[in-house]
XYZ file of C-alpha atoms in Angstrom:
769
model
C -19.794 -15.833 28.536
C -21.195 -16.768 24.724
C -24.669 -17.934 23.846
C -23.352 -20.039 20.871
C -26.004 -21.073 18.051
C -26.130 -23.549 15.568
C -27.004 -21.090 12.524
C -25.837 -17.906 11.077
C -27.543 -15.118 13.050
C -29.776 -13.524 9.876
C -29.294 -10.773 11.887
C -25.248 -10.724 10.944
C -26.536 -9.800 6.975
C -28.979 -7.384 7.734
C -27.285 -4.046 6.651
C -25.154 -5.675 4.297
C -27.678 -4.686 1.125
C -28.013 -1.103 2.434
C -23.664 -0.984 2.674
C -23.003 -0.053 -0.882
C -25.988 2.822 -1.244
C -24.334 5.268 -3.873
C -22.937 8.465 -1.487
C -21.753 5.799 1.644
C -19.423 4.498 -0.698
C -18.906 7.582 -3.030
C -16.748 10.289 -3.090
C -18.251 13.353 -5.133
C -17.734 17.661 -5.474
C -18.922 19.958 -7.067
C -16.395 21.059 -9.214
C -13.257 20.008 -11.328
C -9.981 18.983 -10.210
C -7.651 21.948 -10.150
C -4.652 20.292 -8.877
C -3.778 16.468 -8.865
C -4.600 15.683 -5.099
C -7.901 16.767 -6.191
C -8.273 14.439 -9.133
C -9.713 10.830 -8.571
C -7.637 7.656 -9.246
C -8.588 4.469 -11.484
C -6.368 1.766 -12.229
C -6.254 -2.298 -12.431
C -3.112 -2.987 -11.051
C -0.942 -2.031 -14.202
C -2.739 0.927 -15.441
C -3.800 3.684 -13.687
C -5.289 7.459 -14.841
C -5.778 10.432 -12.870
C -9.162 12.003 -13.829
C -9.767 15.625 -13.630
C -13.144 16.130 -14.239
C -12.788 19.527 -16.419
C -15.714 20.867 -18.383
C -13.700 22.494 -21.494
C -10.439 20.298 -21.320
C -10.718 16.777 -19.247
C -7.143 15.686 -18.518
C -6.127 11.939 -17.640
C -3.151 11.870 -16.275
C -1.609 8.341 -17.693
C 0.523 5.865 -15.242
C 1.983 2.556 -16.521
C 3.540 0.393 -13.908
C 6.792 -0.602 -15.393
C 7.619 2.749 -16.875
C 10.489 3.884 -14.929
C 13.879 5.156 -15.638
C 17.234 4.213 -16.500
C 17.108 0.112 -17.165
C 19.263 -3.126 -15.680
C 21.718 -2.001 -13.535
C 24.052 -3.310 -10.686
C 24.645 -0.984 -8.187
C 27.426 -3.232 -6.304
C 30.267 -1.431 -5.464
C 33.460 -2.646 -5.861
C 35.031 -1.413 -2.527
C 32.506 -2.479 -0.080
C 33.589 -5.746 0.841
C 37.414 -4.605 1.590
C 35.928 -2.098 3.594
C 33.249 -3.669 5.442
C 35.811 -5.276 8.572
C 36.945 -1.647 8.879
C 33.513 -0.215 9.598
C 32.752 -2.869 11.839
C 35.849 -2.345 14.099
C 35.143 1.550 13.952
C 31.233 0.270 14.966
C 32.745 -2.046 17.971
C 35.293 0.893 19.144
C 31.759 3.430 19.620
C 33.760 5.683 16.669
C 30.366 5.521 14.911
C 31.248 8.870 12.910
C 34.175 7.323 11.450
C 32.484 4.000 10.510
C 30.159 6.447 8.851
C 32.459 8.456 6.834
C 33.835 4.932 6.042
C 30.281 4.037 4.828
C 30.284 7.188 2.632
C 33.597 6.756 1.258
C 33.125 2.811 0.553
C 29.926 1.576 0.827
C 27.360 2.819 -0.650
C 25.847 1.558 -3.542
C 27.178 2.644 -7.702
C 24.770 4.567 -8.382
C 23.796 6.191 -4.979
C 20.694 6.632 -6.421
C 18.001 4.426 -7.614
C 15.478 4.469 -10.750
C 12.071 7.245 -10.485
C 9.001 5.866 -10.846
C 7.933 7.976 -14.396
C 4.196 9.097 -15.539
C 3.466 8.365 -19.179
C 1.899 10.945 -20.288
C -1.877 13.332 -20.056
C -4.661 12.494 -22.821
C -6.449 15.676 -23.428
C -10.663 15.484 -24.541
C -11.037 19.174 -25.221
C -14.766 20.118 -25.602
C -16.456 22.459 -28.040
C -18.936 25.043 -27.279
C -20.065 27.463 -24.448
C -17.928 27.403 -21.049
C -20.877 28.301 -18.651
C -21.921 25.320 -16.929
C -24.370 24.031 -14.325
C -25.239 21.083 -12.612
C -22.216 20.338 -11.699
C -21.307 16.703 -10.347
C -17.812 14.705 -9.682
C -17.492 11.245 -8.349
C -15.828 8.260 -7.900
C -17.873 5.239 -6.844
C -15.952 2.313 -4.736
C -18.562 0.443 -5.580
C -18.575 0.390 -9.143
C -14.729 1.522 -9.269
C -16.250 4.300 -12.209
C -15.249 7.832 -11.880
C -18.201 9.685 -13.554
C -18.339 13.921 -14.312
C -21.729 14.903 -15.439
C -22.622 18.957 -15.728
C -25.698 21.003 -18.437
C -23.740 23.587 -21.160
C -27.360 25.402 -22.689
C -29.692 22.691 -23.388
C -27.081 20.005 -23.463
C -26.305 17.618 -20.818
C -22.955 15.847 -20.936
C -21.725 12.911 -18.722
C -18.591 10.890 -18.642
C -17.226 7.659 -16.967
C -13.998 6.564 -17.113
C -12.916 3.212 -15.533
C -9.669 0.985 -15.719
C -10.771 -2.738 -16.868
C -8.459 -5.595 -15.152
C -10.493 -8.135 -17.373
C -9.593 -6.352 -21.156
C -6.294 -4.152 -19.449
C -7.405 -1.601 -21.149
C -9.010 2.470 -19.801
C -12.344 3.164 -21.215
C -14.339 6.721 -21.334
C -17.655 6.886 -22.266
C -18.989 10.419 -23.569
C -22.512 10.709 -23.638
C -24.542 14.021 -24.590
C -28.577 14.748 -24.218
C -30.911 16.953 -24.447
C -32.791 18.160 -20.839
C -36.014 17.125 -22.921
C -36.308 16.165 -26.658
C -34.882 18.568 -28.945
C -34.622 18.625 -32.814
C -30.249 19.207 -32.069
C -29.737 20.308 -28.562
C -27.619 17.299 -26.777
C -25.055 16.884 -29.183
C -21.220 17.134 -28.284
C -18.277 17.666 -30.772
C -14.682 16.843 -29.185
C -10.818 16.800 -30.121
C -8.572 13.960 -28.420
C -4.746 14.833 -28.139
C -1.627 13.739 -25.721
C 0.966 14.840 -24.104
C 3.781 13.776 -22.301
C 6.785 14.510 -20.292
C 8.747 12.454 -21.456
C 10.976 12.584 -25.007
C 8.316 11.335 -26.985
C 6.032 11.993 -30.605
C 2.709 11.872 -30.797
C 1.362 10.541 -33.905
C -2.035 9.527 -35.714
C -1.687 5.869 -36.855
C -2.991 4.141 -40.291
C -5.758 2.631 -37.796
C -6.844 5.605 -36.732
C -5.221 5.378 -33.687
C -3.865 7.925 -31.622
C -0.884 6.961 -30.277
C 2.002 8.416 -27.951
C 5.741 6.667 -28.302
C 8.995 7.205 -27.012
C 11.622 7.009 -24.208
C 11.985 6.766 -20.062
C 14.526 9.065 -18.897
C 18.344 8.208 -17.946
C 18.973 8.252 -14.110
C 22.379 9.541 -12.323
C 24.762 7.149 -14.452
C 22.123 4.956 -15.625
C 20.769 4.669 -19.351
C 17.074 5.445 -20.767
C 16.571 1.628 -21.850
C 12.804 1.599 -22.415
C 10.522 2.174 -24.630
C 7.019 2.962 -24.223
C 3.385 3.610 -26.561
C 0.298 4.649 -24.912
C -2.722 4.167 -27.871
C -5.912 5.975 -28.166
C -8.718 4.177 -30.272
C -12.413 5.318 -30.593
C -14.272 2.291 -30.814
C -18.184 3.344 -30.868
C -19.700 6.737 -31.617
C -22.459 8.311 -34.200
C -20.400 11.397 -34.441
C -18.346 12.092 -37.567
C -14.462 11.429 -37.216
C -11.278 12.766 -38.336
C -7.978 13.164 -37.989
C -4.714 15.385 -38.095
C -1.633 15.074 -37.846
C -1.747 14.955 -33.759
C -5.289 14.549 -32.998
C -8.611 12.985 -33.520
C -11.592 15.017 -33.970
C -15.138 13.885 -33.262
C -17.910 16.271 -34.803
C -22.232 16.471 -33.706
C -22.032 12.572 -31.515
C -24.377 11.958 -28.791
C -21.916 9.163 -27.430
C -18.239 7.848 -27.979
C -16.487 5.245 -26.131
C -12.793 5.346 -26.185
C -10.406 2.945 -25.196
C -6.523 3.390 -23.454
C -3.877 1.062 -24.132
C -0.370 1.567 -22.695
C 3.184 -0.553 -22.558
C 6.741 -0.528 -22.282
C 9.261 -2.690 -23.400
C 9.761 -4.050 -20.015
C 9.618 -8.267 -19.325
C 11.913 -8.595 -16.171
C 14.074 -6.868 -14.219
C 16.779 -7.595 -16.580
C 15.304 -8.159 -19.638
C 13.724 -5.440 -21.881
C 13.300 -6.565 -25.061
C 9.387 -6.407 -25.556
C 7.257 -4.626 -28.474
C 4.700 -2.125 -26.331
C 3.032 -1.470 -29.838
C 2.660 -5.602 -30.520
C 1.025 -5.815 -26.707
C -1.200 -2.349 -27.406
C -2.245 -3.960 -30.614
C -2.894 -7.621 -29.066
C -5.303 -5.736 -26.562
C -7.286 -3.504 -28.133
C -7.963 -5.811 -30.676
C -9.705 -7.953 -27.879
C -11.495 -5.267 -26.417
C -12.367 -3.343 -29.483
C -15.537 -5.707 -30.606
C -17.013 -5.679 -27.209
C -19.906 -2.263 -26.535
C -19.891 0.107 -23.850
C -22.403 -2.369 -21.505
C -20.308 -5.737 -22.361
C -16.914 -3.782 -21.309
C -18.420 -2.147 -17.919
C -20.348 -5.323 -16.887
C -17.281 -7.376 -17.141
C -14.943 -4.878 -15.424
C -17.670 -4.159 -12.710
C -18.007 -8.077 -11.740
C -13.996 -8.800 -11.841
C -13.932 -5.645 -9.204
C -16.706 -6.342 -7.083
C -15.212 -9.906 -6.847
C -12.614 -8.342 -4.902
C -14.213 -5.383 -2.951
C -17.587 -6.918 -1.913
C -15.761 -9.440 0.053
C -16.209 -6.589 2.742
C -18.644 -4.606 3.838
C -18.436 -1.547 6.685
C -21.021 0.643 8.788
C -19.694 2.582 11.037
C -22.508 4.851 11.656
C -24.373 7.927 10.144
C -24.822 11.518 10.116
C -25.971 14.389 8.174
C -22.057 15.309 7.213
C -22.604 12.427 4.754
C -24.880 14.908 2.476
C -21.636 17.180 1.556
C -19.400 16.931 -0.920
C -15.965 14.528 0.091
C -13.748 17.674 0.282
C -16.083 19.566 2.927
C -16.076 16.559 4.731
C -12.407 16.497 4.999
C -12.246 20.053 5.578
C -14.539 20.175 8.505
C -12.295 18.003 10.301
C -14.225 16.604 12.687
C -14.856 13.104 12.402
C -16.746 12.511 15.631
C -19.715 14.661 13.717
C -19.380 12.267 10.830
C -18.684 8.673 11.160
C -18.799 7.494 8.118
C -16.066 9.318 6.575
C -13.664 6.288 8.376
C -15.361 4.020 6.269
C -15.310 5.348 3.363
C -11.271 5.726 4.027
C -11.518 2.352 5.043
C -13.091 1.056 1.872
C -11.370 3.479 -0.057
C -7.592 1.442 1.209
C -8.977 -1.215 0.341
C -10.357 0.526 -3.516
C -6.742 1.687 -4.099
C -5.164 -1.622 -2.963
C -6.597 -3.241 -5.906
C -6.321 -0.561 -8.660
C -2.902 -0.551 -7.839
C -2.256 -3.787 -7.046
C -2.849 -6.915 -9.409
C -1.812 -10.428 -10.389
C 0.669 -10.090 -12.842
C 1.663 -6.212 -12.412
C 4.118 -4.930 -10.322
C 3.313 -4.137 -6.062
C 2.471 -1.208 -5.303
C 4.905 1.513 -4.998
C 5.169 4.915 -2.986
C 2.604 6.319 -5.103
C 0.429 3.534 -5.280
C 0.367 3.787 -9.119
C -0.573 7.089 -9.888
C 2.348 10.156 -10.410
C 2.002 12.752 -12.639
C 5.916 14.047 -13.196
C 9.452 12.314 -13.950
C 10.680 11.766 -10.429
C 7.800 12.069 -7.906
C 8.603 12.803 -4.069
C 11.272 10.365 -3.135
C 11.596 8.974 -6.691
C 8.067 6.937 -6.040
C 9.988 3.458 -5.338
C 9.672 0.474 -2.940
C 11.043 2.281 -0.055
C 11.229 -1.042 2.543
C 12.095 0.414 5.668
C 8.469 0.867 6.477
C 6.392 1.853 3.549
C 6.154 -0.949 1.117
C 5.592 -3.285 4.030
C 2.604 -0.422 5.121
C 1.179 -0.725 1.642
C -0.141 -4.490 2.319
C -1.019 -4.161 6.065
C -4.428 -4.176 5.415
C -4.234 -7.121 2.338
C -4.480 -9.906 3.625
C -7.115 -8.764 6.969
C -9.461 -6.822 4.750
C -10.099 -9.799 2.496
C -7.609 -9.139 -0.537
C -4.921 -11.486 -0.451
C -4.408 -12.018 -4.317
C -3.631 -8.447 -4.199
C -0.546 -9.549 -2.462
C 0.705 -11.571 -5.446
C 2.981 -8.350 -7.105
C 4.682 -8.062 -3.240
C 5.527 -12.111 -3.711
C 6.643 -11.149 -7.277
C 9.315 -8.223 -5.819
C 10.769 -10.865 -3.311
C 11.514 -13.214 -5.915
C 13.302 -10.989 -7.360
C 15.477 -9.526 -4.925
C 15.859 -12.932 -3.855
C 18.659 -13.136 -7.053
C 19.630 -9.424 -7.552
C 19.903 -9.931 -3.721
C 22.568 -12.693 -3.488
C 24.753 -10.810 -6.332
C 24.931 -7.996 -4.059
C 25.327 -10.427 -0.643
C 28.120 -12.204 -2.081
C 30.104 -8.896 -3.367
C 29.291 -6.239 -0.775
C 29.423 -8.735 2.378
C 31.087 -11.784 0.929
C 28.193 -13.607 2.249
C 25.631 -16.450 1.068
C 21.511 -16.176 1.033
C 20.191 -12.351 -0.104
C 20.025 -8.774 1.146
C 18.537 -5.558 0.254
C 18.585 -2.487 2.128
C 15.990 0.331 2.733
C 14.842 0.751 -0.747
C 14.338 -0.990 -3.651
C 12.628 -0.162 -8.019
C 11.571 -1.508 -10.724
C 15.261 -3.429 -11.723
C 15.526 -4.431 -7.926
C 18.629 -2.514 -7.176
C 19.517 -4.233 -3.811
C 22.251 -1.812 -2.089
C 22.986 1.045 0.438
C 21.435 4.362 -1.291
C 20.555 7.766 -0.069
C 23.339 8.210 1.621
C 24.544 6.405 5.304
C 22.297 8.338 7.286
C 19.208 6.181 5.120
C 20.808 3.453 3.148
C 22.561 1.055 4.965
C 20.391 -1.173 6.699
C 20.403 -4.594 5.525
C 16.955 -5.850 7.236
C 14.344 -4.426 3.914
C 14.712 -8.075 2.569
C 14.754 -9.217 5.848
C 11.400 -7.379 6.591
C 9.386 -7.857 3.242
C 9.737 -11.602 3.736
C 6.739 -11.138 6.714
C 4.669 -10.819 4.361
C 4.996 -14.311 2.911
C 4.566 -15.989 6.904
C 1.428 -13.510 7.309
C -0.185 -14.823 3.961
C 0.140 -17.889 5.280
C -0.775 -17.469 8.833
C -4.014 -16.125 7.234
C -4.165 -18.549 4.292
C -2.853 -22.076 5.497
C -1.756 -23.510 2.632
C 1.290 -25.844 2.269
C 1.539 -25.158 -1.248
C 1.999 -21.397 -1.104
C 4.643 -22.705 2.245
C 6.582 -24.333 0.399
C 7.058 -21.567 -2.382
C 7.798 -19.088 0.107
C 10.059 -21.024 2.427
C 12.988 -20.972 0.392
C 12.684 -17.396 0.305
C 12.676 -16.785 3.682
C 15.458 -19.040 3.619
C 17.822 -17.307 1.600
C 17.332 -13.808 3.590
C 17.788 -16.184 6.888
C 21.164 -17.263 5.588
C 22.595 -13.768 4.884
C 22.599 -13.370 8.509
C 23.533 -16.292 9.439
C 26.715 -15.570 7.801
C 26.890 -11.981 8.805
C 26.577 -11.879 12.357
C 28.827 -10.919 14.997
C 29.364 -10.337 18.189
C 28.596 -7.693 20.524
C 32.056 -6.831 22.353
C 29.560 -5.647 25.444
C 27.017 -8.543 25.955
C 28.190 -11.081 23.911
C 24.997 -11.002 21.947
C 24.544 -11.844 17.879
C 24.339 -8.321 16.178
C 24.230 -7.424 12.883
C 27.041 -4.342 11.462
C 26.901 -2.218 10.530
C 23.199 -0.888 10.880
C 20.897 1.826 11.809
C 17.382 2.620 13.494
C 15.396 3.630 9.809
C 16.716 7.445 9.287
C 17.033 7.673 13.315
C 19.827 9.914 14.498
C 21.449 8.805 17.800
C 23.871 11.713 17.976
C 23.948 14.437 15.618
C 24.263 13.462 12.253
C 24.876 9.821 12.793
C 23.272 7.074 12.792
C 25.532 4.621 12.492
C 25.072 1.382 14.710
C 24.933 -2.655 15.600
C 22.511 -3.965 16.215
C 19.561 -1.805 16.224
C 15.956 -2.699 18.263
C 14.218 -2.995 14.930
C 17.029 -5.267 13.532
C 17.110 -7.651 16.665
C 13.224 -7.777 16.028
C 13.247 -8.429 12.155
C 15.563 -11.079 12.315
C 14.329 -13.278 15.019
C 10.947 -12.881 13.672
C 12.789 -13.947 10.378
C 14.228 -17.129 11.786
C 11.569 -17.989 13.494
C 9.268 -18.422 11.064
C 12.124 -20.170 8.938
C 11.868 -22.774 12.259
C 8.211 -22.865 11.650
C 8.050 -23.151 8.008
C 10.970 -25.860 7.866
C 8.644 -27.667 10.486
C 5.703 -27.592 8.834
C 7.312 -28.887 5.506
C 9.386 -31.752 7.048
C 12.454 -30.022 5.685
C 16.073 -28.991 7.114
C 16.616 -29.912 10.325
C 19.941 -29.682 10.289
C 19.660 -25.509 9.502
C 16.944 -24.998 11.285
C 19.130 -26.536 14.284
C 21.660 -23.088 13.783
C 18.645 -20.607 13.479
C 17.345 -21.841 16.758
C 21.120 -21.217 18.371
C 21.772 -18.263 16.704
C 17.991 -16.278 17.705
C 18.624 -17.212 21.100
C 22.029 -15.538 21.032
C 20.150 -12.842 19.321
C 19.763 -9.390 21.753
C 17.022 -8.930 23.896
C 14.059 -5.979 23.824
C 15.542 -3.427 26.324
C 14.324 -1.171 28.175
C 15.507 2.270 29.321
C 15.789 4.685 31.802
C 12.882 6.775 30.631
C 10.679 3.528 30.861
C 10.613 3.489 27.518
C 11.439 0.608 25.121
C 14.918 0.995 24.423
C 15.445 1.707 20.388
C 19.641 0.803 20.033
C 22.079 -1.532 21.972
C 22.625 1.438 24.307
C 20.428 3.645 25.790
C 20.797 6.960 23.776
C 17.103 7.125 22.943
C 16.869 10.345 25.847
C 19.963 12.080 24.515
C 18.348 11.629 20.064
C 18.834 15.215 19.124
C 14.904 14.324 17.111
C 12.771 12.940 19.680
C 9.197 13.084 18.169
C 10.572 11.313 14.994
C 8.802 9.786 12.798
C 9.614 6.702 12.393
C 8.895 4.476 15.562
C 11.167 1.445 14.380
C 11.762 -0.066 17.702
C 7.806 -0.626 18.443
C 8.493 -3.377 14.705
C 7.957 -6.168 17.213
C 4.648 -4.614 18.939
C 3.209 -4.011 15.786
C 2.947 -5.423 13.251
C 4.832 -8.402 14.262
C 3.799 -10.193 17.788
C 6.808 -10.855 19.637
C 5.662 -8.040 22.284
C 2.328 -8.821 23.438
C -0.329 -7.121 25.840
C -0.596 -10.155 28.039
C 2.562 -12.194 27.447
C 4.594 -9.364 28.381
C 3.400 -6.307 30.059
C 5.989 -4.798 30.706
C 7.572 -4.077 27.383
C 3.989 -3.192 26.602
C 4.754 -0.672 29.118
C 7.791 0.350 27.003
C 5.954 0.645 24.070
C 3.560 3.222 25.681
C 6.019 5.523 27.268
C 7.914 5.038 23.924
C 4.651 6.364 22.225
C 3.933 8.802 24.674
C 7.564 10.506 24.141
C 6.974 10.897 20.292
C 3.598 12.134 20.354
C 0.871 11.312 18.605
C 1.363 14.254 15.178
C 3.787 13.238 12.215
C 3.589 12.403 8.524
C 0.860 11.012 6.897
C 2.238 7.460 6.859
C 3.779 7.808 10.312
C 0.412 8.531 11.902
C -1.115 4.922 10.149
C 2.090 3.261 12.369
C 0.880 5.356 15.581
C -2.835 4.785 14.780
C -1.812 0.903 14.567
C 0.393 0.540 17.466
C -2.447 2.762 19.707
C -5.350 0.052 18.450
C -3.619 -2.754 19.534
C -2.866 -1.008 22.925
C -6.369 -2.012 23.184
C -7.151 2.496 23.762
C -9.997 2.923 21.708
C -9.973 6.870 22.095
C -6.428 7.386 22.150
C -6.370 5.447 19.062
C -9.618 7.286 17.560
C -7.719 10.837 18.130
C -4.539 9.588 15.871
C -7.074 8.512 13.232
C -9.056 11.929 13.451
C -5.577 13.301 12.886
C -4.792 11.118 10.222
C -8.329 11.777 8.612
C -8.083 15.711 8.547
C -7.290 18.400 5.962
C -3.284 18.281 7.138
C -2.576 14.722 6.473
C -5.620 14.161 4.172
C -6.298 15.687 0.732
C -9.242 16.525 -0.950
C -9.443 13.432 -3.331
C -8.285 11.118 0.819
C -5.120 10.910 -0.832
C -3.037 10.621 2.381
C -0.411 13.891 2.737
C 3.020 12.444 4.082
C 2.809 15.695 2.677
C 3.666 15.902 -0.429
C 1.454 12.295 -0.976
C 2.296 9.007 -0.158
C 0.103 6.440 -0.550
C 1.238 4.128 2.933
C -0.851 6.358 4.806
C -4.209 5.084 2.918
C -3.118 1.728 3.253
C -1.532 2.059 6.698
C -4.886 3.997 7.991
C -7.425 0.964 6.690
C -5.128 -1.689 8.638
C -5.647 1.052 11.327
C -9.442 0.927 11.376
C -9.309 -2.904 11.025
C -7.473 -3.608 14.292
C -9.921 -1.655 16.312
C -11.984 -3.943 15.291
C -10.804 -7.209 14.785
C -7.322 -8.604 15.907
C -6.259 -11.950 15.943
C -2.147 -11.873 16.784
C -1.293 -14.790 19.652
C -3.166 -17.402 18.947
C -7.122 -15.872 19.533
C -9.358 -13.966 17.621
C -10.003 -10.844 19.239
C -13.712 -8.833 19.255
C -13.749 -5.053 18.773
C -11.109 -4.724 20.650
C -10.246 -0.780 20.680
C -14.026 0.129 19.369
C -14.541 3.761 20.334
C -17.504 5.605 22.011
C -17.382 7.243 18.478
C -19.274 4.157 16.807
C -21.228 3.289 19.276
C -23.390 1.493 16.383
C -22.275 -0.484 13.613
C -21.079 -3.928 11.891
C -18.836 -5.021 9.323
C -18.928 -8.093 6.909
C -16.241 -10.369 5.471
C -12.885 -9.425 7.772
C -10.000 -11.752 8.301
C -8.134 -13.252 11.224
C -4.924 -15.433 11.028
C -5.770 -18.968 10.981
C -7.947 -18.989 7.745
C -11.244 -17.821 9.222
C -13.734 -14.905 8.045
C -15.339 -12.672 10.489
C -18.673 -10.798 11.066
C -19.252 -8.503 13.694
C -22.455 -6.212 14.775
C -22.448 -4.547 17.939
C -25.232 -1.973 19.699
C -23.901 0.935 21.931
C -20.745 0.323 21.853
C -21.520 -3.603 22.603
C -21.018 -6.501 20.443
C -24.706 -7.525 19.502
C -23.871 -10.973 17.052
C -20.710 -12.138 15.588
C -20.264 -15.271 13.043
C -17.024 -16.560 12.241
C -16.273 -18.985 9.255
C -12.886 -21.901 8.356
C -12.814 -25.012 8.431
C -15.239 -27.357 10.174
C -14.112 -28.979 13.480
C -11.571 -26.303 14.134
C -11.147 -24.853 17.178
C -10.462 -21.067 17.292
C -10.612 -18.748 20.595
C -12.219 -15.950 20.475
C -11.789 -12.774 22.854
C -14.152 -10.453 23.849
C -14.354 -7.762 26.648
C -11.461 -9.291 28.246
C -12.857 -12.519 28.446
C -11.422 -15.777 26.250
C -13.667 -18.807 25.622
C -12.880 -21.373 23.323
C -15.432 -22.197 20.403
C -15.389 -24.867 17.844
C -16.725 -24.621 14.157
C -19.790 -27.003 12.840
C -19.718 -28.945 10.313
C -20.975 -26.240 7.957
C -17.596 -24.190 8.983
C -19.173 -21.907 11.057
C -19.754 -20.856 14.427
C -22.379 -17.614 15.920
C -22.108 -15.972 19.162
C -24.603 -13.047 20.574
C -25.462 -11.292 24.026
């Protein structure tokens, strides 16, 4: 079927140089942002800003990823361990509502809420002069990670560039003004810098001339405030006159100015808030202030492109690309604008680079960006799907480094979750439920309808194994294995026997957020739990074998795994969500969560060619649930239809995701309101349409829709440590190059046919037709 050739095809990179053209990787607008979901995000993984692009007043809404509410706390409920046997007895007897009532009385975490992610505040740049403006353009370059605003007022053209540098750990703002033609005075600008915050805070000007916002975070529930924070603004280069008053910096008669913004909190780790934000900011600014703007910008671009530049994508072009981004979304017809999907794909990668870098916190429900003290759902880490979805595109779109903050979060949870396992379950290992926060709270929160779900930590562990599959490194596996082992030990200690079938199940639990009877979610052994636990046990067994460890432990895991409840087909032909066939009577037939389909995606327990009867159940479930849902749930459906290799259905779901009901003008995902997981899930879904690598093979163009007849993609990653480039025309692959370890054998599937290929001495193999 394939014609193997010795050298890389020159055609495989023919389009790469053009893939980063300005308009194809740029969001742009004809007017300033009037609301937060129109502003443009910048971030370095730790510091972020939303840039509004105002003319008379520029607003940069600032975030620092450790500014959360409250402080270190222990949410274990002292009554929970004694109540657990009775809760289990009630569930085993079918008294689900009574069990849920007892969960509310005695099993929920104390407090029952978790900490919210909070905003630092705003930097306000107020310009002097007349208001009427022309030639306005606001843009975000995904290729350079720079937000730029330019407009003309009278005889002066004003421009601003903003970026968040991971190299120098500052946000950099460059203001310039110039005359359209040589003029004795026009082209100058005057402006004032001020700050504001919703936090308990004050604003001063320091002895160095810095504008300083300093304050504390807020408490939540019964947890008091424990963090101090500071944001410090310094003008480092200007040809204007600088003066200050008690709370502002004024610049007059300038043609340029460079502003540095630093921010920090006293957070050290989840149980230590002894840091000094002022000392951190002064050190950061001292290191950056002697670099001129070009040096700051060039270092930022080089560092960012090291990650972003690994993948290039072209899905076709049309006249719609010439429209501003908000108008393209408003049209809502991606069939007439194939480049919008490519832009959305790369925007997801941009957001992940910007919100999740080594040394920082993991991307939360809003990534890095939030303008309030209590964002939607607290801006927390919701680990019954949403946090995991944030990292779905990381490995396959060549951003493996961006997973490091997630692994740090898992490591932290293995400590706080060990105490939770002991205190509430009397178990070894560690556990986390459906949410966590900066303080790594591991208890059941938000009420029993949502919170009594013990598989959040186990699902997070899947990211550890996936990282190893994409980057087979035994050193990393040796680091990851103890975390997976601890999560598995918890279930070895807590699984119980289902009295009807004799299967091993977890109890109490629920199928995330989905009622099986009105107002009731309490259950034992829901399908998703058994699938997650099976994956966890399998990954531990495989890891221990690779590392040569723990034969006795893995034999226990193997015995327990073989007794887990199997996937079942219900009376309507659907994959069954619970041990009992309650699916048809569940109050919400089109529920946003499709938790029971975890085993098909993101897992590979159910596969098209390996378990066709279960796949039929997956498809029936998706048909019952429907395509229209919240933003992130639409993204999950996109991935599922792509894995079903149904290109047109996957494309219809993608069109729903890219339309104005699910995508804001700045391309943020609308839950609604904003949740970033839909962006990341959408990027993963587009990847899944083009390349899949589960079940021991690499499949090229498994769900390519007819709306993308011509295109190419370079730099995608496949499990096994492979990198893949592809080009296609008339809906058919024209060339592909696969790179990996020299001599490795790889199974490649195309158009339903499989071929085994061997990588040459240079670590590559190519095919064309």
